[in-house]
mmCIF file of C-alpha atoms in Angstrom:
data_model
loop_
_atom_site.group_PDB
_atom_site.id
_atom_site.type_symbol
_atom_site.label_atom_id
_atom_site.label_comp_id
_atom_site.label_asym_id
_atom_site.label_seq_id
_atom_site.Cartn_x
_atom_site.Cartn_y
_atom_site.Cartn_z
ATOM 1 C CA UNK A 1 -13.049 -27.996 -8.255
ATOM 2 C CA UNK A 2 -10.275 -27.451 -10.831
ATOM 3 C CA UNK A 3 -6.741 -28.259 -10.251
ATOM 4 C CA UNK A 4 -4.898 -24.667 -9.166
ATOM 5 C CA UNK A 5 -1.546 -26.098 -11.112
ATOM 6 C CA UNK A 6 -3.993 -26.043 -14.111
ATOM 7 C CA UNK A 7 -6.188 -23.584 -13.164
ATOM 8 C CA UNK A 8 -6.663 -20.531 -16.177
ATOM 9 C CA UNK A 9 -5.961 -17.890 -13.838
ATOM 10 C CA UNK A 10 -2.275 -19.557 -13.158
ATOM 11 C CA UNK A 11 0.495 -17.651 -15.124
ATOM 12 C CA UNK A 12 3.442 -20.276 -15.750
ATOM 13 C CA UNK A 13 6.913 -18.631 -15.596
ATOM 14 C CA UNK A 14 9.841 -20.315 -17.099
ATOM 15 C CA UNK A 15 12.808 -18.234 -15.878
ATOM 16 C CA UNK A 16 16.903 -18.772 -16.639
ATOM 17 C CA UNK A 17 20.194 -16.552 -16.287
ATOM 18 C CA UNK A 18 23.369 -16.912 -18.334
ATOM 19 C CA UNK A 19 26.825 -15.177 -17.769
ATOM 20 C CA UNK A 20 29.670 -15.069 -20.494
ATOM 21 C CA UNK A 21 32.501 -15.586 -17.663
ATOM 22 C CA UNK A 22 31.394 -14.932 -13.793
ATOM 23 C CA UNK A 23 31.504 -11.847 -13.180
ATOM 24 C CA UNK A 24 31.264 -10.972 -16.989
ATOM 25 C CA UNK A 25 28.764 -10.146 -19.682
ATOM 26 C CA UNK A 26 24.854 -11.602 -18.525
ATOM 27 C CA UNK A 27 21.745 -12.306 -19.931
ATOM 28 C CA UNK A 28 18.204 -13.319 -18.641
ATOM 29 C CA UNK A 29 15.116 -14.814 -20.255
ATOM 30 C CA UNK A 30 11.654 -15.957 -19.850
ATOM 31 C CA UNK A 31 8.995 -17.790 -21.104
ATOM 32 C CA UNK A 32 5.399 -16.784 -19.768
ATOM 33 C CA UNK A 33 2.238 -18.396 -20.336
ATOM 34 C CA UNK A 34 -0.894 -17.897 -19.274
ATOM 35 C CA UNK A 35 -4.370 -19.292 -20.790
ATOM 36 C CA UNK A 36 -2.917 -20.340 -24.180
ATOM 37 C CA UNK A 37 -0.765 -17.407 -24.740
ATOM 38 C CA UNK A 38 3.056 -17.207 -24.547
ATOM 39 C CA UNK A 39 5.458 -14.215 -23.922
ATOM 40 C CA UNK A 40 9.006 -14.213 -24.119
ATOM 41 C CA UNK A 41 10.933 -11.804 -22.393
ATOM 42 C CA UNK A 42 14.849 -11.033 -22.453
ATOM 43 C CA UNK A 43 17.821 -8.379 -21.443
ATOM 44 C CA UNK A 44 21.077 -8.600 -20.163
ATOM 45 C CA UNK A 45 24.022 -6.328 -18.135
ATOM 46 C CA UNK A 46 27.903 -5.792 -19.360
ATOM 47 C CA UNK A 47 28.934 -6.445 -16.356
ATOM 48 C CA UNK A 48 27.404 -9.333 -14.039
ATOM 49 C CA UNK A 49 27.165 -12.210 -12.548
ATOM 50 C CA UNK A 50 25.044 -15.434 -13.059
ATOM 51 C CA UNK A 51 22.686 -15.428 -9.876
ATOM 52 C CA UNK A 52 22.176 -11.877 -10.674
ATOM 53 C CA UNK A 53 20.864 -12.560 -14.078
ATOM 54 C CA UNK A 54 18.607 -15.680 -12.351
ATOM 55 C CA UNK A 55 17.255 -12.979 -10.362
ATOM 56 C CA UNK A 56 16.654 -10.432 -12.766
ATOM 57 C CA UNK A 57 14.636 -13.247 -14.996
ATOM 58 C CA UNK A 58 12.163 -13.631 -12.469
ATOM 59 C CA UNK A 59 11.801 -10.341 -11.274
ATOM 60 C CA UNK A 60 10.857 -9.034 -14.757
ATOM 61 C CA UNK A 61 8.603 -11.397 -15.531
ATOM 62 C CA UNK A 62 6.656 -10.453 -12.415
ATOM 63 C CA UNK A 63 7.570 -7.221 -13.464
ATOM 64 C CA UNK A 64 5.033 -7.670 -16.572
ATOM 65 C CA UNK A 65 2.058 -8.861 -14.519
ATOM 66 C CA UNK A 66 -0.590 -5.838 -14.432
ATOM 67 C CA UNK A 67 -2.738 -7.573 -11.754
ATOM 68 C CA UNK A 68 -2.271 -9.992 -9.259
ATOM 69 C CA UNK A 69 -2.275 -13.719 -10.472
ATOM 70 C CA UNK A 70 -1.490 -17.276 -9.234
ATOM 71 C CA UNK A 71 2.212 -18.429 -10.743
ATOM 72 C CA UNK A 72 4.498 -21.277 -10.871
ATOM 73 C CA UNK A 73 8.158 -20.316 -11.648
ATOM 74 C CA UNK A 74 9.861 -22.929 -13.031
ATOM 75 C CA UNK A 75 13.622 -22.344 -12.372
ATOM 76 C CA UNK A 76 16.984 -24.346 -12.841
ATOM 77 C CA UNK A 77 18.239 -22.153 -10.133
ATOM 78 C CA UNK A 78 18.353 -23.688 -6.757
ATOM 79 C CA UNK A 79 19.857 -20.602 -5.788
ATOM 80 C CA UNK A 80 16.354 -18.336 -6.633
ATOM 81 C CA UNK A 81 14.339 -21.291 -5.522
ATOM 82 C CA UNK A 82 15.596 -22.018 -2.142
ATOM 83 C CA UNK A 83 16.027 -18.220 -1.560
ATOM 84 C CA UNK A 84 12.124 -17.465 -1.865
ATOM 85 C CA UNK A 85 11.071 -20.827 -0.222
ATOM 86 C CA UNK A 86 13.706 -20.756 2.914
ATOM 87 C CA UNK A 87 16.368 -18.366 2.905
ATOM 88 C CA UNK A 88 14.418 -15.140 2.568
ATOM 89 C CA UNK A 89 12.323 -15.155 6.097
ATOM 90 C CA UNK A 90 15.697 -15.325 7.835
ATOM 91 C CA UNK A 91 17.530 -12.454 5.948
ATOM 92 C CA UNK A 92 14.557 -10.221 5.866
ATOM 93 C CA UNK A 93 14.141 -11.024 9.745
ATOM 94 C CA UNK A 94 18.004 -10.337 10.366
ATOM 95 C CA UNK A 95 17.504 -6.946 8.009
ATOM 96 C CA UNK A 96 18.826 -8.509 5.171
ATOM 97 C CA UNK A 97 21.550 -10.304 6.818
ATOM 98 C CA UNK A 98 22.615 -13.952 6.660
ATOM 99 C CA UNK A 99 23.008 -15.976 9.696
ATOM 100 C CA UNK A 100 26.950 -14.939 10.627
ATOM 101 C CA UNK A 101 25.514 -11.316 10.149
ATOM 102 C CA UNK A 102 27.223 -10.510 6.573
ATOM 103 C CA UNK A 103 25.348 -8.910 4.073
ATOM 104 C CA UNK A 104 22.801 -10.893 1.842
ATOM 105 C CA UNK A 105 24.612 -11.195 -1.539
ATOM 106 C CA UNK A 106 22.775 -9.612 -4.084
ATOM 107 C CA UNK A 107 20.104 -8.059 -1.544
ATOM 108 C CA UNK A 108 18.855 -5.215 -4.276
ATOM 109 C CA UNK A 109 17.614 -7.874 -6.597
ATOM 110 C CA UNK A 110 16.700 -10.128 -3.432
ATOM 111 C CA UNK A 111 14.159 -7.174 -1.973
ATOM 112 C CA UNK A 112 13.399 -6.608 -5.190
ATOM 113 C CA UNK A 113 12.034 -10.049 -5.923
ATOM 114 C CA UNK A 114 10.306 -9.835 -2.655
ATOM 115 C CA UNK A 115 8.372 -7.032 -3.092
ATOM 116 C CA UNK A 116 7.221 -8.307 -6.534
ATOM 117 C CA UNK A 117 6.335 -12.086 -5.368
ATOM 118 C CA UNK A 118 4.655 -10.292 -2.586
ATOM 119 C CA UNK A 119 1.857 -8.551 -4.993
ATOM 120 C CA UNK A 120 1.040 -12.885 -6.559
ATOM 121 C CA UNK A 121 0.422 -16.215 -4.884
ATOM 122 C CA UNK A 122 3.740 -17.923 -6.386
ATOM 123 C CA UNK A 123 4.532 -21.222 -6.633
ATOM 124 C CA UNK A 124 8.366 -22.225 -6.577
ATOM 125 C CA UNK A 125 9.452 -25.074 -8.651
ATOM 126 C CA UNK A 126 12.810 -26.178 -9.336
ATOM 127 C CA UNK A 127 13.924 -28.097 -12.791
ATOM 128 C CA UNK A 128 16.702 -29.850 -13.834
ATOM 129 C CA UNK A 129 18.734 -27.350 -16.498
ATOM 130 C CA UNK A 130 20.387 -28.780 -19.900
ATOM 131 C CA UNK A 131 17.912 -31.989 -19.797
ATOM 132 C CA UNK A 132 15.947 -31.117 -22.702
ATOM 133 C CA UNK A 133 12.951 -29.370 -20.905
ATOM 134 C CA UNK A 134 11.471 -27.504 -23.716
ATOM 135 C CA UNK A 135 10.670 -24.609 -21.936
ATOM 136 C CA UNK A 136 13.293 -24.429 -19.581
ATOM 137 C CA UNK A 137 15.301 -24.821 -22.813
ATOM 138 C CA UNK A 138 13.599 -21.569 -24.234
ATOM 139 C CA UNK A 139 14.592 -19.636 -20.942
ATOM 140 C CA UNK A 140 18.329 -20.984 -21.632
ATOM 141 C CA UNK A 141 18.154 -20.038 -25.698
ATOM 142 C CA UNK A 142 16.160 -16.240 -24.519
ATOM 143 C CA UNK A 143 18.928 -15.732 -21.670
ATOM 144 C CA UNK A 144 21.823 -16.575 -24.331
ATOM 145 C CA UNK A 145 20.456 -14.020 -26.365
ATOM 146 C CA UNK A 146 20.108 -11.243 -23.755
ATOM 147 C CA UNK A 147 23.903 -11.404 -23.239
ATOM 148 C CA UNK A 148 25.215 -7.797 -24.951
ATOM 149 C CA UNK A 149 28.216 -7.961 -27.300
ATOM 150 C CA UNK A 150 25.942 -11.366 -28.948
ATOM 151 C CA UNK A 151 24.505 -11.554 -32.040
#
């Protein structure tokens, strides 16, 4: 039996946000890859914030799945990772609520990336950012790039 984190069905998702001031001008990247083939994927808002564009990065890249797969997100966001692997069963038990009843920040892009992650098995991984993982790196350089008004 093959190793699922190796496994050619598994669809690896390198995901990062960027924000020119916060709120301000955002980007979001991606780096997919998925039996020896890569994707890069990129946009950005005028107006922002940075968890928003973490969001948005792994939303689209689920986004650009056509069929249900196996996935490991690789993040520098604790805030994305955390959300999906303990926050989210709380908020969407409360009806999108935290636990002193205020509004989930950011709940569009929260539901969202629940309704997405919902349609894959997906793995949640966090990495360290700026420490010179290559594709985490990418993300960064694609996110950068996805920031309007930059050239």
């Amino acid at each position: 039996m093959s190793d699922p984190a190796t496994a050619p069905d598994t669809v690896e998702i390198y995901a990062d946000g960027a924000c020119s001031g916060n709120p301000g001008p955002g980007g979001w990247g991606a780096v997919m890859r998925w039996r020896g083939h890569e994707k890069e994927l990129n946009g950005g808002e005028p107006d922002t914030t940075n968890n928003r564009m973490e969001l948005m990065a792994v939303i689209e890249s689920l986004r650009a799945l056509k069929r249900p797969m196996t996935i490991d997100v690789y993040t520098d966001s604790t805030y994305v990772q955390k959300g999906m692997t303990e926050w989210i069963w709380g908020w969407r038990k409360n009806n999108w609520r935290t636990a002193d009843k205020k509004p989930v920040k950011n709940a569009d892009l929260w539901q969202m990336l629940d309704a997405e992650a919902r349609r894959h098995t997906v793995r949640w991984h966090w990495v360290k950012g700026h420490a010179g993982h290559p594709e985490n790196e990418r993300a960064d350089a694609l996110a950068r790039a996805g920031v309007p008004g930059r050239s």
